[in-house]
Every structure is written in structure tokens, then in C-alpha cells.
Amino acid sequence: MNPYHDDAVDWVVEGTGMRVAYDDFTTIDWIHDFAQERQRIRKLQRQPGLAGQIAVIYNWIQGWVVVLAVGITAGIVAGGSDIASQWLGGVKEGYCATGFYLNRNFCCWGLDDADQCEDWVSWDSGTFFVGYIMYMTFALTFATTAAYLVKTYAPYAEGSGIPEVKTILGGFVIRHYLGLETLVIKTVTLVLSTAAGLSLGKEGPLLHIACCIGNVLPRIFPRFKHNEAKMREILSAASSAGISVAFGAPIGGVVFALEEMSYYFSSDTMWHSFFCAMAAAIALKLMDPFRNEKLVVFQVSYNHDWHGFEMFFYLLLGILGGLWGAFFIRMNLRLAAFRKTSWLRIFPIYEVFLVCLLTAAVGYLNIFTRVQSPELLANLFRECDGGANYHGLCDQGGIALRVFSLLTASGVKGVLTILTFGLAIPAGIFMPSMVIGALFGRALGILLQSWQTHHPGFWLFASCLPDVPCVTPGSYAMVGAAAFMGGVTRMTVSLVIIMFELTGALTYVLPIMIVVMTSKWVGDAFGKEGIFDGIILLCGYPFLDDKEEYRLNTTASQVMTPVEDIVVVTATGNTLDSLDNLLRETQYKGYPVVNTLRDMMLVGYISRTELRYAIDEARKRNLPGNTPAGNVVPILENTPAFIEFRLWMDQTPITVSHRFPMDQVIVIFRKLGVRYVLCTQHGKLLGLITKKDVLRHLASTDQPGEQDISA
């Protein structure tokens, strides 16, 4: 038995074998990690007396303390980033004469019309040209600084982060992606990139930041530090906190983690996610970054109900949202593929500079593309009854010009979003998708309202009461935002709940549900992958979507690597040097262990990392290179030194018949989270299937040549 580990007997009995730290870009062994947790719990329960009871209680408390700390920290970081991005975003347009540290809202606090605020000094108060130059100068400075920081100090801080976090939650290991340096740089650069006025959102990056917090804080407890499966339960809770603070929707965050993010979502994980999202929302509420007692600036409420005839126009928004989502996904993924093979890959900072230059130069000319996205979204959602009239949105005249400005802004935002999402800076897709849909929806609502106002006797408006507003343009902005966001992300239940928590209008849940499903159906007609799944496929991450149904007519024998092409290790007949030479001459991630090369009876499976560790430990004991090594300990008396690797070997690998249907093999990979499946017949090894073999097979049957799995 292995003399240098205290738990050797327990691990041999458990049968899954011990593991050392997982290598970068490998998949965790869920079965082993859960077995490790079972062992740890058994050791706690075996402790006698009061000390044992305290140990069990302390073990139970750890999980709740961790998710509480993660939630509170995520709320504080989100609130701080809101305050900083608002101030820097205002600097592009002017400054407060009474205090440079005040943004425009705080500088003009208490005034219904911020345009009449004398304390706010706009750069364009003198000439339009001065304001134009100052706006572009600050925008380029913020964006270029963000790109430089990301490129120099934390390359993993770029992008949304949701595809990679989703892959990590599926069991893939990407070292440093959720590290402290990524957390710090992404938090700082998220503020800079949003303040630059680029067509991007902070919701996806906030989820990434929350997961970074969920990866850093729990490591003070060995229970999470040394168990990747348990760590992913905390990361699931952290992802719900990220959405909670991004949208002010704690319940939506929990459902989003369940629907879109988590690979393994037990009842304990659900409660931890609920608690973490709640803690994050409370922390953000106490910070009150907007000083309006709202979790996000674009929270809104509606006082008017919708009418039956409006459902036709809601469905139109749903159809347009699905079409836009399909178009955006195709164009953005093509641009992302071009980035991988062109000069843009070598000069990402210059690309950010050029896109920001285009955004600032074009965006400044239209007020609806100039202002910060959260502020714009809040005013597009708002009703006109409160007296607020954001840049003429509620004027009765000039409808054609107003609608033209809204549609132009929607088109410009669409093009800029395609160019921006995927740059080497923190960039989310939720907010720009909502803004594009809200602009289009508000334009449609204004046209419909004008139609009803000028032709109240038309049969379509028979349900409208006289002298009472019948059409609420702001509601069309809200429904349009849900439609376009659903078309891009293919979210369903979580999106409906998020929109409900944003508006608090129970009466609009049904239209939102219908619009979201319409958007998804239309988008699915052109391809079932949302933007995040498309990025996962493009990057070649080994991820099997648990929502996808695979109907294949193949068997395991058609996909497996046959035994003739596999390097195996025999249970006996090896020496320390022979195993060392095997690792030097081959680069496989693991090796099946068979009884002998003649009978090929399967004994187990040992990973490369564990075999390397066992050999290194033996070298530390100064054992000669001809020392026997294997799975079976010699029974003879006076046996010389012997290296037994049974402790590090998986003695109970998942095996299937070579005739087993391939779609059921995929179910095994998804449900059990295994890294490999061995094909046998009456105990004799016939072949090996890994997750990458499965992905290659799916790529060849569904999308030949489009999936790169070299990662």
C-alpha cells in the first residue's frame, strides 16, 4: 500500500482512485470528486463526542458563509462599478461646477429637467465642435486604456465571460480564468469600457466578476479548495448573484443559473444560489448607487393594462427579435472567426481604438446613441404620464422625425454591436440587445399610439376607452427589449422572470411570455444555438449541452478509438523506468490498465497526471529504476521494493458494450460527468471513447467542418 498517504485504504475501498490537481484545459472527474466529498463527510461523522458534532455543524455552516460573502462582495462591486461608470460616462459630455466628482444626475438632483441645470457645464456649451472633440477624446482614452490593461495584465478579462464560465461549470478547467488578477482587471476595465459609450453591456461581465469572487473567496476552506465539483456548486450560486445585481432580479438570477449556466444543479445548490442572489441584491440595495432606491436605473412600473389588439404588434416584435437574433449570431460568429485568423488577432488594441472611434464619431450625432445605455433604456421604458419628456419622446408633434431618429439609432446600434461584441475588452450582449429592441419597440409604439389618437373610431381600437390613454409606447420598448434579447440569447423562462422583476407589472407577463417564445421559435428556425453556445462551438470547448437532444443512428464501436490504436498499461511486468519512458514517448491523457496484453481483460484506468505523480513520489524515495511497478502486489515473502499504482487508478471505470447506442453514450457523459468511457465485451477491452471523441462525432454528423475541438 502507498506509504506516503494517510487515506490510502479509504481510496482503494472507494475504487475511483486518488487524483492530484487537474491540469489546465482538462475535464474534472465528477465521480471522483463526489467520492472525495463522501469520504470527507464519513471522516467527520466518525469523530466522537462534542468535537464531532461541532465539526459537522462547522462543515454545514461553511457553504452558507461562503455564498453570503460572495453575494455581498458581488453587490458591493456592482454598486461601485455603477457609480464609477456613471461618473466617467458623464465626463465625456461635461462636468459639474459644484463638484467634479458628481455625475450629471447628482449634480442636477431635484430638477425635473436636467437640461435646465445651471450647475452642469457641457463641453458643447460653447460650440458643437468642442463637445464633439471632447466626447471622442474621452471615449478613445477610456476604451484604449481598457484594451491595454486587458492585453497586458489579464487576457482572460476580455469578452462577456459567459461561454467560458458555462464551460467551466460543465467541468472544464481553465486556469486563471476566474483568478484574482482577472477579477481586478475586469472590474476596472468594465468601468472604462462602459463609460467609453461602446455598444456593449456589463451584465455578462458582472456574472464573470461574480464567479471570480466565487472562485477566490471559498479557497480559504479546504473543502472547496481541494474539490473542483464542490467549487462548481459555489460558482453556480455566484452566477446567480451576477445576474441578480446586473438586472436587479434575484429570482431571475437563480432561474438563469439553472436554465443557462449550471451543469449540475442539486437542491442544495439551488438554495445556495437563492441565498447568494438575495444577499447580492440586498448589498446593492443598501449601496443605492443611483440614489433612487432602485437596484438598476432602468427599473420601471406601468399603470395601464394592455389590450387584445396589441398582441398582433407584440407578435411582430417577437418575429423581428428572432430574425435579428439569427442575423446577429451569424454575423458576429463570422467576425469572430475572422479575428482568429487575421491581423486583428495580433493588434487587438488597434481594433478597439478603431471601433471606438467609429462609435464615438457616429454616436454623438444622435442623442439616442450618445447617452449611456442604462439611461437610454430607462427613458425608453418610461410612460409619458409622469410629465417627463426625454428628448421629445412624449411630444405630440414631429412623430415622423422622432420615429426616424429611433429607427436610425436602432440600426446604428445593431451594426456597432456586431462589431463590438468580441473585442479585447469586457463586453456583454444583454444590454445592447435590449437597447436595440427597445428603440425599435418604442418607435412602433409611437406609430401605433399616433394611429389610435388620430383614428379612435377604427374597428381595431374598439376596446379603447375615450379620453384614456390606450397605447403605452414604453411597454412596446419593454416588450421589444425582451424580444431582441431572447432572439440573441435564446433565453426563455429566466428572461420572462427578469423582465417581470424589472417592471413589476404582472399584467405584462403574458405578452412577454408569448413574445419570448415567438422570438425563440423564429430564431431556432435558422439555428438552435444562442450566441453563447455559438461561441462555445467556435472556440472548441468540450461542452455537451444538457438541453440538446441527440438522435443518432450510430453505436459506440463506430466512435471509439479501437484497442489496436490505444497505448495500454499492464497490471504486472512494469518497472519504474518503463513507465517513465512510456510517459516520455506518449502524450495521451490516460491509459487503460489491462491484466495482460494477451487476454486484454480490463482492470482499470489511470490518468497521465496521477501516473506521473506516483512515479515522482517513488523517485523521491530513491528507488532504483528497475523497481517493479504495477497493480497487483507480489505475495511472495521477502519481496523487494514494489511500486503499487492501484491507489491512483480508477478501478471502477464506466464501461459499455461496443454495440451500445451512441446517443445513450452521450447521456452518460452528460449526466455522470465522466471524462472517458471504455468499451468492452465480456470484460475484454475493445476501445476507448473520450468527450472529445463525442464532440468530433457530433461535429461530423451535424455541422461538418464547422467545429474546432483543438482546445
XYZ file of C-alpha atoms in Angstrom:
711
model
C 0.000 0.000 0.000
C 1.129 3.519 -0.693
C 3.169 4.591 2.340
C 3.019 8.331 1.722
C -0.714 8.966 2.017
C -2.916 8.613 5.094
C -6.138 7.897 3.183
C -4.773 5.091 1.028
C -7.044 2.379 2.413
C -10.164 4.503 2.031
C -9.357 5.302 -1.576
C -8.679 1.709 -2.508
C -12.029 0.745 -0.986
C -13.778 3.636 -2.788
C -12.403 2.353 -6.087
C -12.313 5.612 -8.032
C -8.647 6.262 -7.284
C -6.971 9.352 -5.946
C -6.379 12.473 -8.008
C -3.797 15.204 -7.950
C -4.543 18.737 -9.170
C -6.187 18.830 -12.580
C -4.106 20.060 -15.487
C -5.064 23.151 -17.443
C -7.573 22.563 -20.253
C -8.697 19.207 -18.926
C -12.040 17.976 -17.604
C -12.662 17.241 -13.950
C -13.762 13.821 -12.747
C -17.172 14.436 -11.165
C -17.470 10.863 -9.880
C -14.112 11.066 -8.120
C -14.813 14.473 -6.590
C -18.157 13.360 -5.219
C -16.464 10.256 -3.815
C -13.877 12.511 -2.195
C -16.671 14.527 -0.573
C -18.323 11.326 0.690
C -15.054 10.268 2.260
C -14.635 13.608 3.957
C -18.166 13.519 5.376
C -17.623 9.979 6.655
C -14.474 11.072 8.483
C -16.374 13.945 10.100
C -19.192 11.685 11.207
C -16.755 9.204 12.747
C -15.432 11.837 15.147
C -16.831 11.069 18.618
C -18.454 13.339 21.187
C -18.998 17.089 21.170
C -15.997 17.742 18.927
C -17.568 15.608 16.230
C -20.899 17.448 16.448
C -19.153 20.809 16.262
C -17.186 19.635 13.223
C -20.397 18.611 11.437
C -22.080 21.948 12.229
C -18.998 23.887 11.133
C -18.967 21.914 7.889
C -22.624 22.818 7.255
C -22.072 26.498 8.026
C -19.122 26.845 5.627
C -21.265 26.720 2.495
C -23.685 29.375 3.743
C -20.881 31.663 4.927
C -19.182 31.409 1.550
C -22.275 32.209 -0.540
C -23.145 35.073 1.824
C -19.671 36.567 1.413
C -19.769 36.060 -2.359
C -23.189 37.703 -2.649
C -22.294 40.720 -0.508
C -18.993 41.241 -2.323
C -20.666 40.947 -5.725
C -23.267 43.541 -4.693
C -20.600 45.961 -3.479
C -18.505 45.557 -6.638
C -21.569 46.041 -8.860
C -22.637 49.159 -6.961
C -19.156 50.638 -7.105
C -18.862 49.971 -10.843
C -22.247 51.636 -11.433
C -21.145 54.782 -9.612
C -17.763 54.914 -11.355
C -19.104 54.234 -14.867
C -21.853 56.843 -14.445
C -19.317 59.499 -13.451
C -16.826 58.646 -16.199
C -19.637 58.457 -18.734
C -20.754 61.944 -17.759
C -17.216 63.306 -18.092
C -17.467 62.740 -21.861
C -20.282 65.308 -22.038
C -19.300 67.829 -19.364
C -18.622 68.388 -15.673
C -20.342 69.615 -12.531
C -19.292 73.122 -11.485
C -20.150 72.497 -7.824
C -18.121 69.287 -7.584
C -16.130 67.469 -10.252
C -16.868 64.133 -8.565
C -20.625 64.451 -9.215
C -22.205 62.941 -12.290
C -24.977 64.752 -14.128
C -27.838 63.143 -12.191
C -26.374 64.051 -8.788
C -25.265 67.494 -9.971
C -28.809 68.305 -11.083
C -30.521 66.477 -8.225
C -34.109 67.602 -7.657
C -34.633 69.162 -11.083
C -37.280 67.628 -13.327
C -35.494 68.773 -16.460
C -31.744 68.208 -16.345
C -31.329 70.402 -19.442
C -32.148 73.449 -17.286
C -29.450 72.622 -14.743
C -27.087 75.574 -14.372
C -24.512 73.668 -12.319
C -23.790 71.245 -15.147
C -21.333 72.625 -17.698
C -21.491 70.831 -21.056
C -18.463 70.716 -23.302
C -20.646 71.801 -26.205
C -21.979 74.864 -24.376
C -19.605 76.943 -26.475
C -19.607 75.210 -29.855
C -20.761 71.838 -31.131
C -17.268 71.067 -32.405
C -15.677 71.374 -28.932
C -18.223 68.977 -27.428
C -17.688 66.568 -30.326
C -13.903 66.508 -29.873
C -14.079 66.170 -26.075
C -16.585 63.331 -26.347
C -14.380 61.414 -28.788
C -11.186 62.122 -26.823
C -12.523 60.766 -23.544
C -14.191 57.782 -25.238
C -10.989 56.782 -27.034
C -8.943 57.242 -23.866
C -11.246 55.014 -21.799
C -11.550 52.269 -24.419
C -7.857 52.164 -25.330
C -6.812 52.098 -21.671
C -9.198 49.216 -21.033
C -7.827 47.262 -24.010
C -4.230 47.865 -22.906
C -4.900 46.679 -19.354
C -6.656 43.548 -20.593
C -3.995 42.698 -23.160
C -1.088 43.342 -20.771
C -2.257 42.041 -17.414
C -5.287 39.756 -17.789
C -6.170 38.471 -21.287
C -8.950 36.366 -19.764
C -10.766 39.569 -18.758
C -11.926 40.209 -22.315
C -15.374 39.452 -23.661
C -18.556 38.531 -21.872
C -17.216 35.559 -19.932
C -20.494 33.648 -20.007
C -19.432 30.989 -22.585
C -16.250 30.226 -20.662
C -17.965 30.220 -17.258
C -20.635 27.928 -18.672
C -17.907 25.581 -19.914
C -16.123 25.707 -16.543
C -19.368 24.853 -14.760
C -19.601 21.903 -17.152
C -16.364 20.547 -15.682
C -13.674 22.051 -17.899
C -10.581 23.524 -16.243
C -9.303 26.904 -17.455
C -6.635 28.046 -15.028
C -6.597 31.743 -14.054
C -9.855 32.462 -15.899
C -11.523 33.041 -12.528
C -8.376 34.221 -10.751
C -7.700 37.304 -8.665
C -5.867 39.171 -11.435
C -8.796 38.584 -13.796
C -11.190 39.843 -11.108
C -9.290 43.082 -10.542
C -8.598 43.895 -14.205
C -12.098 43.005 -15.393
C -13.694 45.173 -12.697
C -11.568 48.189 -13.641
C -11.814 47.741 -17.409
C -15.571 47.097 -17.265
C -15.993 50.581 -15.825
C -13.794 52.062 -18.560
C -15.421 50.194 -21.453
C -18.978 51.058 -20.402
C -18.004 54.687 -19.775
C -16.493 54.859 -23.269
C -20.001 54.596 -24.699
C -19.316 51.473 -26.758
C -22.288 49.340 -27.761
C -21.811 46.756 -25.041
C -23.291 45.750 -21.719
C -21.976 44.983 -18.269
C -24.363 42.126 -17.398
C -22.260 39.258 -18.757
C -19.005 40.684 -17.354
C -20.712 41.146 -13.965
C -21.542 37.449 -13.986
C -17.896 36.705 -14.780
C -16.777 39.018 -11.965
C -19.173 37.368 -9.508
C -17.797 33.948 -10.466
C -14.244 35.243 -9.962
C -15.303 36.268 -6.459
C -16.916 32.854 -6.049
C -13.644 31.225 -7.028
C -11.335 33.329 -4.837
C -13.214 33.570 -1.522
C -14.086 29.867 -0.982
C -10.443 28.816 -1.205
C -9.935 29.731 2.432
C -11.802 26.481 3.171
C -10.031 23.222 2.156
C -13.449 21.679 1.500
C -13.791 23.828 -1.616
C -10.150 24.451 -2.433
C -9.386 20.770 -2.980
C -12.664 19.700 -4.594
C -13.488 21.081 -8.032
C -17.030 19.666 -8.051
C -17.909 21.435 -4.786
C -16.284 24.599 -6.099
C -18.609 24.495 -9.101
C -21.611 24.467 -6.788
C -20.380 27.780 -5.373
C -19.752 29.097 -8.880
C -23.354 28.283 -9.812
C -24.521 30.349 -6.847
C -22.114 33.138 -7.823
C -23.506 33.233 -11.368
C -26.996 33.799 -9.967
C -25.612 36.688 -7.892
C -24.064 38.209 -11.032
C -27.403 38.302 -12.848
C -29.124 39.460 -9.656
C -27.021 42.635 -9.431
C -26.930 43.158 -13.200
C -30.713 43.308 -13.605
C -31.900 43.780 -10.048
C -33.598 40.394 -10.415
C -32.566 37.892 -7.729
C -35.166 35.279 -8.671
C -34.304 35.713 -12.324
C -30.667 35.157 -11.413
C -31.442 31.815 -9.775
C -33.518 30.660 -12.734
C -30.837 31.865 -15.159
C -28.207 29.819 -13.307
C -30.490 26.780 -13.534
C -31.601 27.280 -17.135
C -28.488 28.581 -18.852
C -25.366 28.073 -16.743
C -25.252 25.101 -14.398
C -24.247 21.614 -15.475
C -25.054 20.144 -12.067
C -27.795 21.833 -10.037
C -28.790 19.956 -6.885
C -31.344 21.139 -4.343
C -28.517 22.370 -2.086
C -27.091 24.349 -4.991
C -30.496 25.885 -5.638
C -30.833 27.088 -2.031
C -27.280 28.389 -2.013
C -27.973 30.224 -5.293
C -31.160 31.709 -3.884
C -29.365 32.909 -0.758
C -26.397 34.277 -2.721
C -28.621 36.183 -5.178
C -30.639 37.600 -2.286
C -27.511 38.719 -0.421
C -26.153 40.383 -3.564
C -29.417 42.238 -4.176
C -29.584 43.427 -0.559
C -25.983 44.677 -0.683
C -26.706 46.572 -3.912
C -29.916 47.964 -2.443
C -28.089 49.277 0.624
C -25.460 50.911 -1.561
C -28.209 52.557 -3.656
C -25.789 53.702 -6.398
C -28.473 55.674 -8.264
C -29.998 57.272 -5.127
C -33.487 56.321 -6.311
C -33.926 53.117 -4.236
C -33.773 51.036 -7.426
C -31.390 48.150 -7.966
C -30.854 49.189 -11.591
C -31.506 52.526 -13.229
C -33.944 51.134 -15.822
C -36.434 49.616 -13.384
C -39.921 50.846 -14.297
C -43.588 50.294 -13.482
C -46.700 50.586 -15.643
C -50.133 51.849 -14.614
C -52.025 50.898 -17.784
C -53.104 47.457 -18.958
C -52.679 46.136 -22.476
C -55.479 45.450 -24.948
C -56.158 42.404 -27.055
C -55.427 44.092 -30.381
C -51.894 44.899 -29.184
C -50.996 41.206 -29.219
C -50.578 41.339 -33.020
C -47.950 44.055 -32.669
C -46.252 42.236 -29.792
C -46.006 39.159 -32.028
C -44.468 41.343 -34.722
C -41.769 42.379 -32.248
C -41.208 38.731 -31.371
C -40.749 37.790 -35.019
C -38.383 40.695 -35.632
C -36.460 39.801 -32.463
C -35.953 36.232 -33.676
C -34.833 37.417 -37.114
C -32.421 39.924 -35.593
C -31.036 37.290 -33.227
C -30.353 34.849 -36.063
C -28.720 37.592 -38.156
C -26.613 38.868 -35.272
C -25.370 35.409 -34.280
C -24.344 34.565 -37.826
C -22.594 37.879 -38.479
C -20.867 38.081 -35.098
C -19.575 34.500 -35.250
C -18.215 35.097 -38.747
C -16.444 38.186 -37.488
C -15.098 36.225 -34.502
C -13.771 33.513 -36.829
C -12.146 36.200 -38.979
C -10.492 37.687 -35.879
C -8.843 34.330 -35.135
C -7.049 34.180 -38.487
C -6.453 37.812 -39.452
C -4.260 40.694 -38.356
C -6.925 41.654 -35.818
C -5.660 38.798 -33.640
C -2.228 40.430 -33.492
C -3.377 44.025 -32.938
C -6.452 43.861 -30.665
C -5.793 47.286 -29.106
C -5.859 48.957 -32.515
C -9.137 47.221 -33.309
C -10.662 48.570 -30.089
C -9.398 52.049 -30.977
C -10.930 51.938 -34.471
C -14.296 50.589 -33.310
C -14.442 53.175 -30.522
C -13.544 55.927 -32.985
C -16.394 54.846 -35.263
C -18.804 54.524 -32.327
C -17.997 57.943 -30.908
C -17.973 59.703 -34.282
C -21.342 58.286 -35.348
C -22.966 58.009 -31.944
C -22.529 61.634 -30.943
C -24.694 62.785 -33.845
C -27.852 61.114 -32.476
C -28.915 61.676 -28.872
C -30.267 58.125 -28.673
C -26.842 56.673 -29.484
C -24.880 59.233 -27.487
C -26.181 58.647 -23.956
C -25.289 55.719 -21.725
C -27.330 52.590 -22.440
C -28.904 52.212 -18.946
C -30.090 55.822 -19.002
C -31.468 55.412 -22.517
C -33.232 52.165 -21.629
C -34.815 53.718 -18.540
C -36.301 56.557 -20.580
C -37.454 54.312 -23.413
C -39.335 52.128 -20.916
C -40.920 55.088 -19.128
C -44.560 56.123 -19.522
C -45.432 59.684 -20.557
C -47.930 60.247 -17.725
C -45.315 61.386 -15.215
C -44.521 64.612 -17.010
C -41.021 63.531 -18.054
C -40.269 64.102 -21.740
C -36.882 62.664 -22.613
C -35.670 64.495 -25.733
C -39.180 64.771 -27.158
C -40.216 61.130 -26.775
C -43.615 62.246 -25.431
C -44.218 65.151 -27.848
C -47.460 65.012 -29.794
C -45.925 66.541 -32.896
C -42.920 65.667 -35.029
C -43.704 61.954 -34.954
C -42.032 61.153 -38.270
C -38.722 62.724 -37.235
C -38.838 61.065 -33.806
C -39.576 57.640 -35.254
C -36.830 58.114 -37.841
C -34.339 59.003 -35.064
C -35.327 55.920 -33.059
C -35.109 53.533 -36.016
C -31.813 55.067 -37.148
C -30.398 54.678 -33.651
C -31.611 51.057 -33.582
C -29.872 50.295 -36.883
C -26.649 52.042 -35.876
C -26.635 50.245 -32.520
C -27.150 46.938 -34.314
C -24.148 47.396 -36.606
C -21.939 48.671 -33.787
C -22.946 45.773 -31.529
C -21.900 43.245 -34.173
C -18.505 44.952 -34.364
C -18.091 45.448 -30.596
C -19.095 42.109 -29.104
C -15.896 40.076 -29.148
C -13.388 42.918 -28.792
C -10.481 42.533 -26.374
C -12.333 44.368 -23.601
C -15.121 43.352 -21.201
C -18.248 43.364 -23.354
C -21.687 41.919 -22.678
C -24.535 41.399 -25.130
C -27.610 41.669 -22.892
C -27.783 45.463 -22.679
C -27.149 46.296 -26.375
C -29.725 43.693 -27.446
C -32.275 45.224 -25.095
C -31.470 48.746 -26.311
C -31.846 47.784 -29.976
C -35.186 46.126 -29.274
C -36.349 48.971 -27.034
C -35.566 51.592 -29.698
C -37.468 49.655 -32.325
C -40.310 48.871 -29.935
C -40.660 52.490 -28.843
C -40.848 53.578 -32.494
C -43.563 51.011 -33.156
C -45.442 52.096 -30.020
C -45.318 55.768 -31.051
C -46.689 54.927 -34.511
C -49.473 52.809 -33.033
C -50.321 55.489 -30.478
C -50.490 58.125 -33.225
C -52.715 55.859 -35.308
C -55.111 55.325 -32.398
C -55.121 59.032 -31.487
C -55.975 60.201 -34.996
C -58.413 57.366 -35.773
C -60.042 56.423 -32.464
C -63.139 55.054 -34.232
C -61.212 52.449 -36.209
C -62.542 48.933 -35.509
C -59.184 47.754 -34.207
C -59.402 50.230 -31.318
C -62.938 49.388 -30.240
C -61.751 48.295 -26.792
C -60.114 51.675 -26.066
C -61.958 53.975 -23.642
C -62.461 57.634 -24.600
C -60.195 60.261 -23.006
C -57.974 57.497 -21.549
C -54.513 56.653 -22.957
C -54.946 53.427 -24.881
C -51.457 52.636 -26.134
C -48.375 52.861 -23.919
C -45.272 53.255 -26.150
C -42.996 52.467 -23.214
C -44.480 48.986 -22.915
C -43.548 48.307 -26.544
C -39.987 49.305 -25.711
C -40.005 46.840 -22.837
C -41.510 44.014 -24.918
C -39.155 44.796 -27.804
C -36.181 44.628 -25.459
C -37.282 41.160 -24.301
C -37.857 40.004 -27.889
C -34.476 41.081 -29.236
C -32.610 39.831 -26.176
C -34.398 36.488 -26.434
C -33.540 36.229 -30.121
C -29.839 36.653 -29.431
C -29.526 34.546 -26.261
C -32.472 32.096 -26.721
C -33.341 32.542 -23.061
C -36.925 31.685 -22.112
C -38.105 31.275 -18.519
C -35.297 33.270 -16.926
C -35.812 36.135 -19.387
C -39.527 36.358 -18.583
C -38.801 36.427 -14.847
C -36.076 39.053 -15.269
C -38.398 41.308 -17.267
C -41.159 40.803 -14.705
C -38.838 41.770 -11.848
C -37.712 44.824 -13.826
C -41.241 46.098 -14.432
C -43.216 44.628 -11.545
C -46.167 44.565 -13.960
C -47.906 41.232 -13.595
C -50.281 42.112 -16.418
C -47.420 42.178 -18.942
C -46.128 38.704 -18.101
C -48.351 37.032 -20.698
C -47.275 39.299 -23.598
C -43.641 38.857 -22.606
C -44.032 35.060 -22.471
C -45.606 34.973 -25.935
C -43.018 37.340 -27.391
C -40.073 35.435 -25.911
C -41.337 32.099 -27.227
C -42.061 33.618 -30.651
C -38.575 35.086 -30.760
C -37.034 31.746 -29.825
C -39.053 29.765 -32.387
C -38.204 32.162 -35.191
C -34.528 32.178 -34.203
C -34.410 28.387 -33.879
C -35.620 28.103 -37.468
C -32.196 29.441 -38.533
C -30.127 27.572 -35.924
C -30.786 26.401 -32.387
C -27.626 27.805 -30.823
C -27.769 31.106 -28.996
C -24.794 33.436 -29.149
C -23.118 31.855 -26.113
C -23.482 28.304 -27.447
C -22.170 29.506 -30.790
C -19.043 30.920 -29.148
C -18.526 27.657 -27.268
C -18.635 25.767 -30.574
C -16.369 28.275 -32.279
C -13.755 28.084 -29.525
C -13.959 24.304 -29.437
C -14.649 23.969 -25.725
C -15.558 20.390 -24.690
C -19.112 21.156 -23.647
C -22.172 18.941 -24.093
C -25.375 20.925 -23.761
C -27.742 19.113 -21.417
C -30.737 20.783 -23.118
C -29.887 19.398 -26.551
C -31.445 16.120 -27.684
C -29.242 13.953 -29.889
C -30.841 11.337 -32.133
C -28.027 9.314 -33.661
C -28.045 6.038 -35.559
C -24.519 5.087 -34.567
C -23.083 2.767 -31.941
C -20.112 3.034 -29.621
C -17.959 0.868 -31.898
C -18.231 3.471 -34.674
C -16.892 6.275 -32.477
C -14.434 4.575 -30.127
C -10.706 4.520 -30.651
C -10.037 0.782 -31.189
C -7.777 -1.054 -28.812
C -5.172 -1.520 -31.561
C -4.613 2.272 -31.548
C -4.526 2.647 -27.763
C -1.468 2.512 -25.527
C -2.322 0.353 -22.519
C -0.562 -0.415 -19.252
C -0.421 -3.971 -17.962
C -1.171 -4.755 -14.327
C 2.161 -6.540 -13.947
C 5.504 -6.624 -15.677
C 6.309 -2.916 -15.440
C 9.235 -1.134 -13.859
C 9.720 2.428 -12.739
C 11.855 3.165 -15.811
C 9.454 1.529 -18.268
C 6.536 3.616 -17.024
C 8.689 6.743 -17.086
C 9.660 6.011 -20.693
C 6.002 5.471 -21.561
C 5.109 8.964 -20.347
C 8.021 10.487 -22.248
C 7.203 8.745 -25.518
C 3.436 9.352 -25.498
C 1.265 12.372 -24.784
C -2.063 10.697 -24.018
C -4.160 11.991 -21.119
C -4.593 8.494 -19.676
C -4.080 4.786 -20.171
C -6.389 1.779 -19.761
C -4.947 -0.857 -17.447
C -5.329 -4.471 -18.592
C -4.379 -7.771 -16.981
C -2.047 -8.875 -19.787
C -1.556 -7.973 -23.417
C -2.695 -11.453 -24.370
C -6.119 -11.512 -22.719
C -6.706 -7.676 -22.643
C -9.030 -8.074 -19.652
C -9.813 -4.632 -18.315
C -8.531 -3.856 -14.814
C -8.974 -0.067 -14.635
C -7.814 3.278 -15.992
C -5.044 5.585 -14.812
C -4.668 9.213 -15.840
C -1.363 10.595 -17.006
C -1.189 13.153 -14.200
C -1.672 10.538 -11.465
C 0.816 8.143 -13.026
C 3.374 10.950 -13.262
C 2.785 11.850 -9.624
C 3.172 8.231 -8.471
C 6.468 7.895 -10.354
C 7.794 11.175 -8.941
C 6.894 10.116 -5.412
C 8.763 6.861 -5.940
C 11.797 8.749 -7.234
C 11.789 10.833 -4.062
C 12.226 7.595 -2.098
C 15.421 6.911 -4.102
C 14.101 3.634 -5.523
C 16.095 2.176 -8.421
C 14.720 2.335 -11.951
C 14.262 -1.442 -12.167
C 11.867 -1.458 -9.219
C 8.735 -3.446 -10.191
C 5.559 -1.403 -10.533
C 2.001 -2.441 -11.174
C -1.477 -3.034 -9.860
C -1.014 -6.415 -8.153
C 1.276 -6.673 -5.126
C 3.521 -9.785 -5.142
C 2.568 -12.236 -2.382
C 5.973 -13.906 -2.072
C 7.881 -13.484 1.140
C 10.944 -11.276 1.212
C 9.550 -9.318 -1.753
C 11.820 -6.425 -2.779
C 10.501 -2.868 -3.053
C 7.380 -2.630 -5.190
C 5.504 0.419 -6.541
C 1.766 -0.141 -6.472
C -0.285 2.328 -8.513
C -3.665 0.844 -7.575
C -4.160 3.819 -5.250
C -4.039 6.205 -8.226
C -6.020 4.025 -10.618
C -9.735 4.187 -11.340
C -10.729 0.605 -10.578
C -14.386 1.195 -11.461
C -14.374 2.984 -14.827
C -17.647 3.357 -16.709
C -17.864 0.637 -19.346
C -20.374 -0.026 -22.122
C -20.819 -2.648 -24.791
C -19.409 -1.847 -28.193
C -22.983 -2.184 -29.513
C -24.306 0.457 -27.108
C -26.245 3.285 -28.891
C -24.186 6.432 -29.225
C -26.972 8.754 -28.119
C -27.069 6.859 -24.810
C -23.300 7.168 -24.505
C -23.781 10.928 -24.754
C -26.324 10.729 -21.924
C -23.692 9.003 -19.777
C -21.176 11.767 -20.488
C -23.711 14.485 -19.680
C -25.424 13.019 -16.646
C -22.433 11.436 -14.925
C -19.845 13.996 -15.999
C -17.308 11.313 -16.920
C -14.148 12.039 -18.864
C -13.964 8.703 -20.671
C -15.987 5.557 -21.338
C -14.351 2.198 -22.041
C -15.913 -0.244 -24.499
C -15.702 -3.893 -23.501
C -17.088 -7.314 -24.374
C -17.225 -9.860 -21.563
C -14.616 -7.824 -19.706
C -12.213 -7.613 -22.648
C -11.126 -4.123 -23.664
C -12.222 -3.181 -27.197
C -11.856 0.586 -27.305
C -11.986 3.995 -25.622
C -14.333 6.984 -26.031
C -13.446 10.430 -24.658
C -15.554 13.590 -24.574
C -13.582 14.989 -27.499
C -14.391 11.839 -29.488
C -18.063 12.549 -28.839
C -17.696 16.175 -29.943
C -15.868 15.136 -33.111
C -18.634 12.700 -33.908
C -21.344 15.322 -33.347
C -19.444 17.813 -35.495
C -19.148 15.303 -38.341
C -22.836 14.352 -38.229
C -24.445 17.754 -37.582
C -22.081 20.508 -38.739
C -19.219 19.031 -40.752
C -16.102 21.117 -40.660
C -17.511 23.889 -38.518
C -16.417 22.739 -35.094
C -12.830 23.073 -33.962
C -12.012 20.993 -30.919
C -8.327 21.630 -30.673
C -8.653 23.445 -27.362
